[in-house]
Amino acid sequence: MREGGGTAALVRVWAAGLIVLLFSEYLQVTYFYGTFADAQRLEGFGGRLLLVHVPNALCVALTVWASGRLHREPFRSSRARHAAALFAVPAFAQVVSLAVQWERASAEGLSMSCAVVVVGAFCGRAADRLQEGDR
């Protein structure tokens, strides 16, 4: 196995994961959030959970799942490389999100944002593992 081939596989998976994340977040913000969210619905924690956090977790899960589906053997057999392939894009997106929103973020927003990434990544990895037998 060549080292360059593994790096190219990671870059390809990261690029695809970034595209999936951006596209799914765009659809969420444009269609779902734009249609259902208003100030009254976002006042309570339940409204924010259903209209912001759960859809964000679904976007992260879809990103991790898609990255896992694209990460092929023989690179997939390395746990470290496979974890990097699956979780690098959501982790990078979380860091960027925290950096951009740090000044105006609340404790609830920060903790829920981190929880969303963890839950979404777990669900995406679980979906990927369920489909490992299909290969």
CSV table of C-alpha atoms in Angstrom, one decimal:
chain,number,residue,atom,x,y,z
A,1,MET,CA,0.0,0.0,0.0
A,2,ARG,CA,1.4,3.3,-1.0
A,3,GLU,CA,1.2,6.2,1.4
A,4,GLY,CA,0.2,8.7,-1.3
A,5,GLY,CA,-2.8,6.5,-2.2
A,6,GLY,CA,-4.0,6.7,1.4
A,7,THR,CA,-3.7,10.5,1.5
A,8,ALA,CA,-5.5,10.8,-1.8
A,9,ALA,CA,-8.3,8.6,-0.5
A,10,LEU,CA,-8.7,10.8,2.6
A,11,VAL,CA,-8.7,14.0,0.6
A,12,ARG,CA,-11.4,12.6,-1.7
A,13,VAL,CA,-13.6,11.5,1.2
A,14,TRP,CA,-13.1,14.8,3.0
A,15,ALA,CA,-14.1,16.7,-0.2
A,16,ALA,CA,-17.2,14.6,-0.6
A,17,GLY,CA,-18.1,14.9,3.1
A,18,LEU,CA,-17.7,18.7,2.9
A,19,ILE,CA,-20.0,18.8,-0.2
A,20,VAL,CA,-22.6,16.7,1.5
A,21,LEU,CA,-22.5,18.8,4.7
A,22,LEU,CA,-22.7,22.1,2.8
A,23,PHE,CA,-25.5,20.9,0.6
A,24,SER,CA,-27.6,19.3,3.4
A,25,GLU,CA,-27.1,22.4,5.6
A,26,TYR,CA,-28.1,24.6,2.7
A,27,LEU,CA,-31.3,22.6,2.2
A,28,GLN,CA,-32.0,22.7,5.9
A,29,VAL,CA,-31.5,26.4,6.3
A,30,THR,CA,-33.3,27.4,3.1
A,31,TYR,CA,-36.3,25.1,3.1
A,32,PHE,CA,-36.8,23.5,6.5
A,33,TYR,CA,-35.7,26.4,8.8
A,34,GLY,CA,-36.9,29.1,6.5
A,35,THR,CA,-40.4,27.4,6.4
A,36,PHE,CA,-41.0,26.3,9.9
A,37,ALA,CA,-38.8,28.5,12.2
A,38,ASP,CA,-40.1,31.8,13.6
A,39,ALA,CA,-39.3,33.8,16.7
A,40,GLN,CA,-42.1,32.3,18.7
A,41,ARG,CA,-41.2,28.7,17.9
A,42,LEU,CA,-37.5,29.3,18.7
A,43,GLU,CA,-38.2,30.9,22.1
A,44,GLY,CA,-38.4,27.6,24.0
A,45,PHE,CA,-35.8,24.8,24.2
A,46,GLY,CA,-38.1,22.3,22.6
A,47,GLY,CA,-38.6,24.5,19.5
A,48,ARG,CA,-34.8,25.0,19.2
A,49,LEU,CA,-34.2,21.3,19.6
A,50,LEU,CA,-36.7,20.3,17.0
A,51,LEU,CA,-36.0,23.1,14.5
A,52,VAL,CA,-32.3,23.6,14.8
A,53,HIS,CA,-30.4,20.8,16.7
A,54,VAL,CA,-32.1,17.7,15.4
A,55,PRO,CA,-31.9,18.8,11.7
A,56,ASN,CA,-28.2,19.7,12.3
A,57,ALA,CA,-27.6,16.2,13.8
A,58,LEU,CA,-29.2,14.7,10.7
A,59,CYS,CA,-26.8,16.7,8.5
A,60,VAL,CA,-23.8,15.6,10.5
A,61,ALA,CA,-25.0,12.0,10.4
A,62,LEU,CA,-25.5,12.1,6.6
A,63,THR,CA,-22.0,13.6,6.2
A,64,VAL,CA,-20.4,10.8,8.3
A,65,TRP,CA,-22.4,8.1,6.6
A,66,ALA,CA,-21.5,9.4,3.1
A,67,SER,CA,-17.8,9.7,4.0
A,68,GLY,CA,-17.9,6.1,5.3
A,69,ARG,CA,-19.5,4.8,2.2
A,70,LEU,CA,-16.8,6.5,0.0
A,71,HIS,CA,-13.9,5.3,2.1
A,72,ARG,CA,-12.9,2.1,0.5
A,73,GLU,CA,-10.5,-0.8,1.2
A,74,PRO,CA,-7.6,-1.2,1.8
A,75,PHE,CA,-7.6,2.2,3.5
A,76,ARG,CA,-10.8,1.5,5.4
A,77,SER,CA,-9.1,-1.3,7.4
A,78,SER,CA,-6.9,1.1,9.3
A,79,ARG,CA,-9.0,2.4,12.3
A,80,ALA,CA,-7.1,5.6,12.5
A,81,ARG,CA,-7.5,6.4,8.8
A,82,HIS,CA,-11.1,5.4,8.8
A,83,ALA,CA,-11.9,7.6,11.9
A,84,ALA,CA,-10.1,10.5,10.2
A,85,ALA,CA,-12.1,9.9,7.0
A,86,LEU,CA,-15.4,9.9,8.9
A,87,PHE,CA,-15.0,12.5,11.6
A,88,ALA,CA,-12.6,15.2,10.2
A,89,VAL,CA,-15.3,17.2,8.3
A,90,PRO,CA,-17.8,17.4,11.1
A,91,ALA,CA,-15.0,18.3,13.6
A,92,PHE,CA,-13.6,20.9,11.2
A,93,ALA,CA,-17.1,22.4,10.7
A,94,GLN,CA,-17.6,22.5,14.5
A,95,VAL,CA,-14.4,24.3,15.1
A,96,VAL,CA,-15.3,26.9,12.4
A,97,SER,CA,-18.8,27.3,13.7
A,98,LEU,CA,-17.5,27.9,17.3
A,99,ALA,CA,-14.9,30.3,16.1
A,100,VAL,CA,-17.5,32.3,14.1
A,101,GLN,CA,-20.2,32.3,16.8
A,102,TRP,CA,-18.0,32.5,19.9
A,103,GLU,CA,-18.8,36.2,20.7
A,104,ARG,CA,-22.6,35.7,20.7
A,105,ALA,CA,-22.9,32.1,21.8
A,106,SER,CA,-24.7,31.0,25.0
A,107,ALA,CA,-23.7,28.1,27.2
A,108,GLU,CA,-26.8,26.2,25.9
A,109,GLY,CA,-25.9,26.9,22.3
A,110,LEU,CA,-22.3,25.8,22.8
A,111,SER,CA,-23.1,22.6,24.6
A,112,MET,CA,-26.0,21.7,22.3
A,113,SER,CA,-23.7,22.4,19.3
A,114,CYS,CA,-21.1,20.0,20.6
A,115,ALA,CA,-23.8,17.4,21.5
A,116,VAL,CA,-25.2,17.6,18.0
A,117,VAL,CA,-21.8,16.8,16.4
A,118,VAL,CA,-21.3,13.9,18.7
A,119,VAL,CA,-24.8,12.4,18.3
A,120,GLY,CA,-24.8,13.0,14.5
A,121,ALA,CA,-21.3,11.4,14.2
A,122,PHE,CA,-22.4,8.4,16.3
A,123,CYS,CA,-25.5,7.9,14.2
A,124,GLY,CA,-23.6,8.3,10.9
A,125,ARG,CA,-21.0,5.8,12.0
A,126,ALA,CA,-23.7,3.4,13.1
A,127,ALA,CA,-25.4,3.6,9.7
A,128,ASP,CA,-22.0,3.0,8.0
A,129,ARG,CA,-21.3,0.0,10.2
A,130,LEU,CA,-24.7,-1.5,9.4
A,131,GLN,CA,-23.9,-1.3,5.7
A,132,GLU,CA,-20.4,-2.8,6.0
A,133,GLY,CA,-21.8,-6.2,5.3
A,134,ASP,CA,-23.1,-5.0,1.9
A,135,ARG,CA,-19.6,-4.7,0.5
